[in-house]
Short mmCIF file of C-alpha atoms in Angstrom, two decimals:
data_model
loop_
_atom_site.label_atom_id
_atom_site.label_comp_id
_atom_site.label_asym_id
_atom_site.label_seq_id
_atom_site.Cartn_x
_atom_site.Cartn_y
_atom_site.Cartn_z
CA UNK P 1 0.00 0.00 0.00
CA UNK P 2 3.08 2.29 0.81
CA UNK P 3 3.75 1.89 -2.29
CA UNK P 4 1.14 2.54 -4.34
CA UNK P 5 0.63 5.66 -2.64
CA UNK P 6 3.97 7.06 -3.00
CA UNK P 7 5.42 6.06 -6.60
CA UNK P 8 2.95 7.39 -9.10
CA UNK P 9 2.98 11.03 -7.38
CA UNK P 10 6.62 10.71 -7.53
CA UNK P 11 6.49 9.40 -10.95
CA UNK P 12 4.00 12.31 -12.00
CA UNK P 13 6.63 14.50 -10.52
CA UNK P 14 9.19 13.99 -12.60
CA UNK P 15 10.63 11.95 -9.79
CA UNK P 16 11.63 8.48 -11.81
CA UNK P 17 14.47 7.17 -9.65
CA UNK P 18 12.83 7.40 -6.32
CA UNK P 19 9.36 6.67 -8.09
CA UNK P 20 10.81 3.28 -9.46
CA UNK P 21 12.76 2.57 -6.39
CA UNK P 22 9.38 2.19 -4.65
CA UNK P 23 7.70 0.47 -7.44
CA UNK P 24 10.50 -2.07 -7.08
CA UNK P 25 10.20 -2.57 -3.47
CA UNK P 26 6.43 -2.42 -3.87
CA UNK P 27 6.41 -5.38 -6.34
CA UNK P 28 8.43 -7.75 -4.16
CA UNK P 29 5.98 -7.02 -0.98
CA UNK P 30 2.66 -7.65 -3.93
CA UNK P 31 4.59 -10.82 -4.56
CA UNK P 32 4.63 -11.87 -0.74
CA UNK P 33 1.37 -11.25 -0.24
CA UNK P 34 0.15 -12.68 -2.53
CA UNK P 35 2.58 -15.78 -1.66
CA UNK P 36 0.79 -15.82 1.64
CA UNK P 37 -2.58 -14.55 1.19
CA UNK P 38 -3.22 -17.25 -1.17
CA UNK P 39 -1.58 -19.45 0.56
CA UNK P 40 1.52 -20.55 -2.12
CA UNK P 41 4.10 -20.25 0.55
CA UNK P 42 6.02 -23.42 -0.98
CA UNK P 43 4.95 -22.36 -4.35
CA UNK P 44 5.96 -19.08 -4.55
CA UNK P 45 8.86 -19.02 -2.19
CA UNK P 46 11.54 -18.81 -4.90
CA UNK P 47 10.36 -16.12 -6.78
CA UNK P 48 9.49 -13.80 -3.86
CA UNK P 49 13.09 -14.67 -2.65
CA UNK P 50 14.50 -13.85 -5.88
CA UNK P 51 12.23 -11.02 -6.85
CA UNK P 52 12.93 -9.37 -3.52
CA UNK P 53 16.77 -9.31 -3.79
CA UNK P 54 16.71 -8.07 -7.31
CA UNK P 55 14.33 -5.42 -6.95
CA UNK P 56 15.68 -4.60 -3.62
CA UNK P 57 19.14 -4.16 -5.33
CA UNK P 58 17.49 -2.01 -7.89
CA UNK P 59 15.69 -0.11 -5.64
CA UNK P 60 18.86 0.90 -3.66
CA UNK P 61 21.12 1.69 -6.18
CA UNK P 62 18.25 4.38 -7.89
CA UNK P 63 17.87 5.55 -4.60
CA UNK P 64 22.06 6.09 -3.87
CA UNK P 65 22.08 7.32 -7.84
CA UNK P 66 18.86 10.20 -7.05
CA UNK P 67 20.50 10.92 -3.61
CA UNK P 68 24.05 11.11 -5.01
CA UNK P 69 22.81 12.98 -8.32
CA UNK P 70 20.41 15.82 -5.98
CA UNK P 71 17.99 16.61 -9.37
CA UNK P 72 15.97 14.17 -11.63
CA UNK P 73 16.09 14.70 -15.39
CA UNK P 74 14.81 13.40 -18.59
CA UNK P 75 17.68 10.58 -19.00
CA UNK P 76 16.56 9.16 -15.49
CA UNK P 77 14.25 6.55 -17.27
CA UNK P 78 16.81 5.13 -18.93
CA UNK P 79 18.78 5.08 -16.02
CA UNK P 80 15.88 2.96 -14.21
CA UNK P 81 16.19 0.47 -16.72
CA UNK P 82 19.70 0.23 -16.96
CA UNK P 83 19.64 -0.36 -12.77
CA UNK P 84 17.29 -3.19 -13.33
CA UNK P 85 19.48 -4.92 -16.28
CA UNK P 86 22.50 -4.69 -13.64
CA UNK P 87 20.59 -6.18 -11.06
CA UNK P 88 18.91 -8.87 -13.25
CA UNK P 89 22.55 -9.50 -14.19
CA UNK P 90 23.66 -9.76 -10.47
CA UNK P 91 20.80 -11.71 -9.87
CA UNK P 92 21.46 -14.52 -12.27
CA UNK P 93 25.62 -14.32 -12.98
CA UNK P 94 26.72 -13.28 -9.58
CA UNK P 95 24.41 -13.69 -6.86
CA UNK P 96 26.96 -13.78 -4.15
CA UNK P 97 27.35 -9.63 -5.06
CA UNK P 98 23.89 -9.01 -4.29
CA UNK P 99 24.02 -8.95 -0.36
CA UNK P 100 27.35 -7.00 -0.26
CA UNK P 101 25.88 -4.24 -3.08
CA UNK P 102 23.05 -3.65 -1.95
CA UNK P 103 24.61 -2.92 1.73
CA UNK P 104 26.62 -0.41 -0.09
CA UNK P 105 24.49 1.09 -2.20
CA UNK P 106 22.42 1.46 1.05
CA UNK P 107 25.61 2.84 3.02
CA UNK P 108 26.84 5.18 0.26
CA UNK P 109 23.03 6.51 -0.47
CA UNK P 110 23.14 6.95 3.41
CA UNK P 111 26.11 9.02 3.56
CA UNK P 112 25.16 11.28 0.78
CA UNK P 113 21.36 12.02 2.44
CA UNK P 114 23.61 12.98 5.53
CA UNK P 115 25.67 14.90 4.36
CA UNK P 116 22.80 16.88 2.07
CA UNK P 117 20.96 17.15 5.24
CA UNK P 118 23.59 18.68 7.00
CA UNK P 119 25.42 20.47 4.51
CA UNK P 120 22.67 21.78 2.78
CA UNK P 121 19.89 21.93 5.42
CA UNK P 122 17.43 19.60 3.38
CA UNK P 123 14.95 16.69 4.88
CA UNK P 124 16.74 14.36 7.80
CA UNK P 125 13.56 12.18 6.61
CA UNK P 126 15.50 10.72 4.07
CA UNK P 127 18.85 9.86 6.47
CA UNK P 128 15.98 8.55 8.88
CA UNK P 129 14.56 6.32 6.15
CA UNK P 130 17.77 4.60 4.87
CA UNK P 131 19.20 4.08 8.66
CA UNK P 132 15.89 2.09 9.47
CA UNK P 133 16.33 0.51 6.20
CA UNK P 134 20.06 -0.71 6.88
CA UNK P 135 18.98 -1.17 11.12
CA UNK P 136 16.59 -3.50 9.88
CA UNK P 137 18.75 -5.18 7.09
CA UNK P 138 21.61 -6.26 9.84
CA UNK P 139 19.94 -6.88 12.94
CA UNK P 140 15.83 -7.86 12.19
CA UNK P 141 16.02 -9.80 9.58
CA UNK P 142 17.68 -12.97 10.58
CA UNK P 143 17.73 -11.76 14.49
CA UNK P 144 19.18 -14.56 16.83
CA UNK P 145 17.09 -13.05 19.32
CA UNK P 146 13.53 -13.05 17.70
CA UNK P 147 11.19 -15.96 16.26
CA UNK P 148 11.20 -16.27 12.64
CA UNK P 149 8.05 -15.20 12.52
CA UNK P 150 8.44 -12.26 14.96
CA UNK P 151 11.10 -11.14 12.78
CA UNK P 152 9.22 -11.33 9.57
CA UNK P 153 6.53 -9.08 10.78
CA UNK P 154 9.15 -6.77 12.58
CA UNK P 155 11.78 -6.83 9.28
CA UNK P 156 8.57 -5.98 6.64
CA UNK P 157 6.94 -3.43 9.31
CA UNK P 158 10.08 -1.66 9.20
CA UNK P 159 10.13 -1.08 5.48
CA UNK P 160 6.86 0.19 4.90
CA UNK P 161 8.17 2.64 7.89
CA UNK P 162 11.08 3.73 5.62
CA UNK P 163 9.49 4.23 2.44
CA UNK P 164 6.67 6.62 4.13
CA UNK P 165 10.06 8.51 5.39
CA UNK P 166 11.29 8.34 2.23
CA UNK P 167 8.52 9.13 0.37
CA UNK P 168 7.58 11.92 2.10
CA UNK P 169 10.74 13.78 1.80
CA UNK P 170 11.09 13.20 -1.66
CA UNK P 171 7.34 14.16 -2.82
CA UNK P 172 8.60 18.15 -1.72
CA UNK P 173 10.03 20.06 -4.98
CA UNK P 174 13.12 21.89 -4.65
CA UNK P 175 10.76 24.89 -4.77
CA UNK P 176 8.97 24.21 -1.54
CA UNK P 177 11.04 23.30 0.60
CA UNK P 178 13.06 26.71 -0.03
CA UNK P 179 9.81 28.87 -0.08
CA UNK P 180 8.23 27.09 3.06
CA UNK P 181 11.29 25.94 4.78
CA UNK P 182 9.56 23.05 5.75
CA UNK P 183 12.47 21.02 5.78
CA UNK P 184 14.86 23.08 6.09
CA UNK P 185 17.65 23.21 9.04
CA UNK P 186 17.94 26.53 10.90
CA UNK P 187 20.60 28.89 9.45
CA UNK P 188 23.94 28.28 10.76
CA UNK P 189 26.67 29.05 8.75
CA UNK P 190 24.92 30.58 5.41
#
C-alpha cells in the first residue's frame, strides 16, 4: 500500500528514480502477499526470494544514484532500466554480489542524504529512512534473538516505515522546501 501511494505522485513528478525505487520494493511485498494470502508459501517461495533481492538491489542503487545525483532529469528513465538490467545481471551471474551491493548502495546513499541534510539543510527524513532501512537489514532480519516469525513481521513493518520517510521527503520540490522551509535546518553558517 506504501507503495502505491507514493510512486505514481513521484512518478508524476518527474521523480523516476525514487518513483521506481518504490515500485521495485512495492512489487516484491505484492509478490509476498500474494505468496501468503493465497496461501503458495512453498509455491511461490523462490520467486518472492529472488524477486525481492533483485528489486531490492534495484531499488537501492536508484535511490544512492537520485541521492548522489540531488535533481531528476529526462535521461533518469533510462537510467531505471539500466539499474534493473544490472541487477537482473547480479541476480542470475553473480548472486553472491547481491548482499554486499546492496549494503553499499544502502551505506553510500546513506552518507550522501547525511551529508545533504547537514550540509545543505534539506529533509533528515531521508537519512531517517535509509538508517531504518540498513537497522533492519543487519539486525531484524535474521535476528538470533527473535522468532522467525516475529522477525518477519518486525523486518517488513520496518520497510513500509522507511518508504513513508522516504517518500515523504522526496514528494517536496526543490521549490517548496526553499519557499516554506519546511524542511529546512535553521541557518547556521549561510
Amino acid at each position: 500500500m506504501v507503495a502505491a501511494w507514493a510512486a505514481l505522485p513521484l512518478w508524476r513528478q518527474g521523480k523516476i528514480l525514487p518513483a521506481f525505487a518504490i515500485a521495485c520494493l512495492g512489487i516484491a511485498a505484492a509478490i509476498g502477499a500474494v505468496r501468503f494470502g493465497a496461501g503458495l508459501q512453498a509455491e511461490l517461495a523462490a520467486l518472492h526470494a529472488g524477486g525481492s533481492q533483485m528489486l531490492g538491489l534495484a531499488a537501492l542503487l536508484a535511490l544512492a544514484a537520485h541521492i548522489l545525483r540531488r535533481k531528476s532529469d529526462r535521461n533518469d528513465g533510462a537510467l531505471a532500466v539500466m539499474i534493473l538490467a544490472i541487477s537482473a545481471g547480479i541476480f542470475f551471474l553473480a548472486k553472491a554480489l547481491l548482499a554486499p551491493l546492496f549494503l553499499l548502495a544502502l551505506t553510500v546513499g546513506l552518507g550522501a542524504a547525511i551529508w545533504h541534510a547537514y550540509r545543505f539543510g534539506l529533509s533528515w527524513l531521508v537519512p531517517s529512512g535509509l538508517m531504518i532501512l540498513l537497522a533492519n537489514s543487519l539486525l531484524i532480519r535474521r535476528s538470533p534473538w527473535l522468532t522467525e516469525a516475529a522477525a518477519w513481521h518486525i523486518y517488513h513493518l520496518l520497510i513500509a516505515l522507511a518508504l513513508i520517510l522516504l517518500a515523504r521527503a522526496m514528494h517536496a520540490t526543490p521549490l517548496d522546501v526553499r519557499e516554506k522551509g519546511a524542511y529546512r535546518a535553521p541557518n547556521k553558517n549561510r
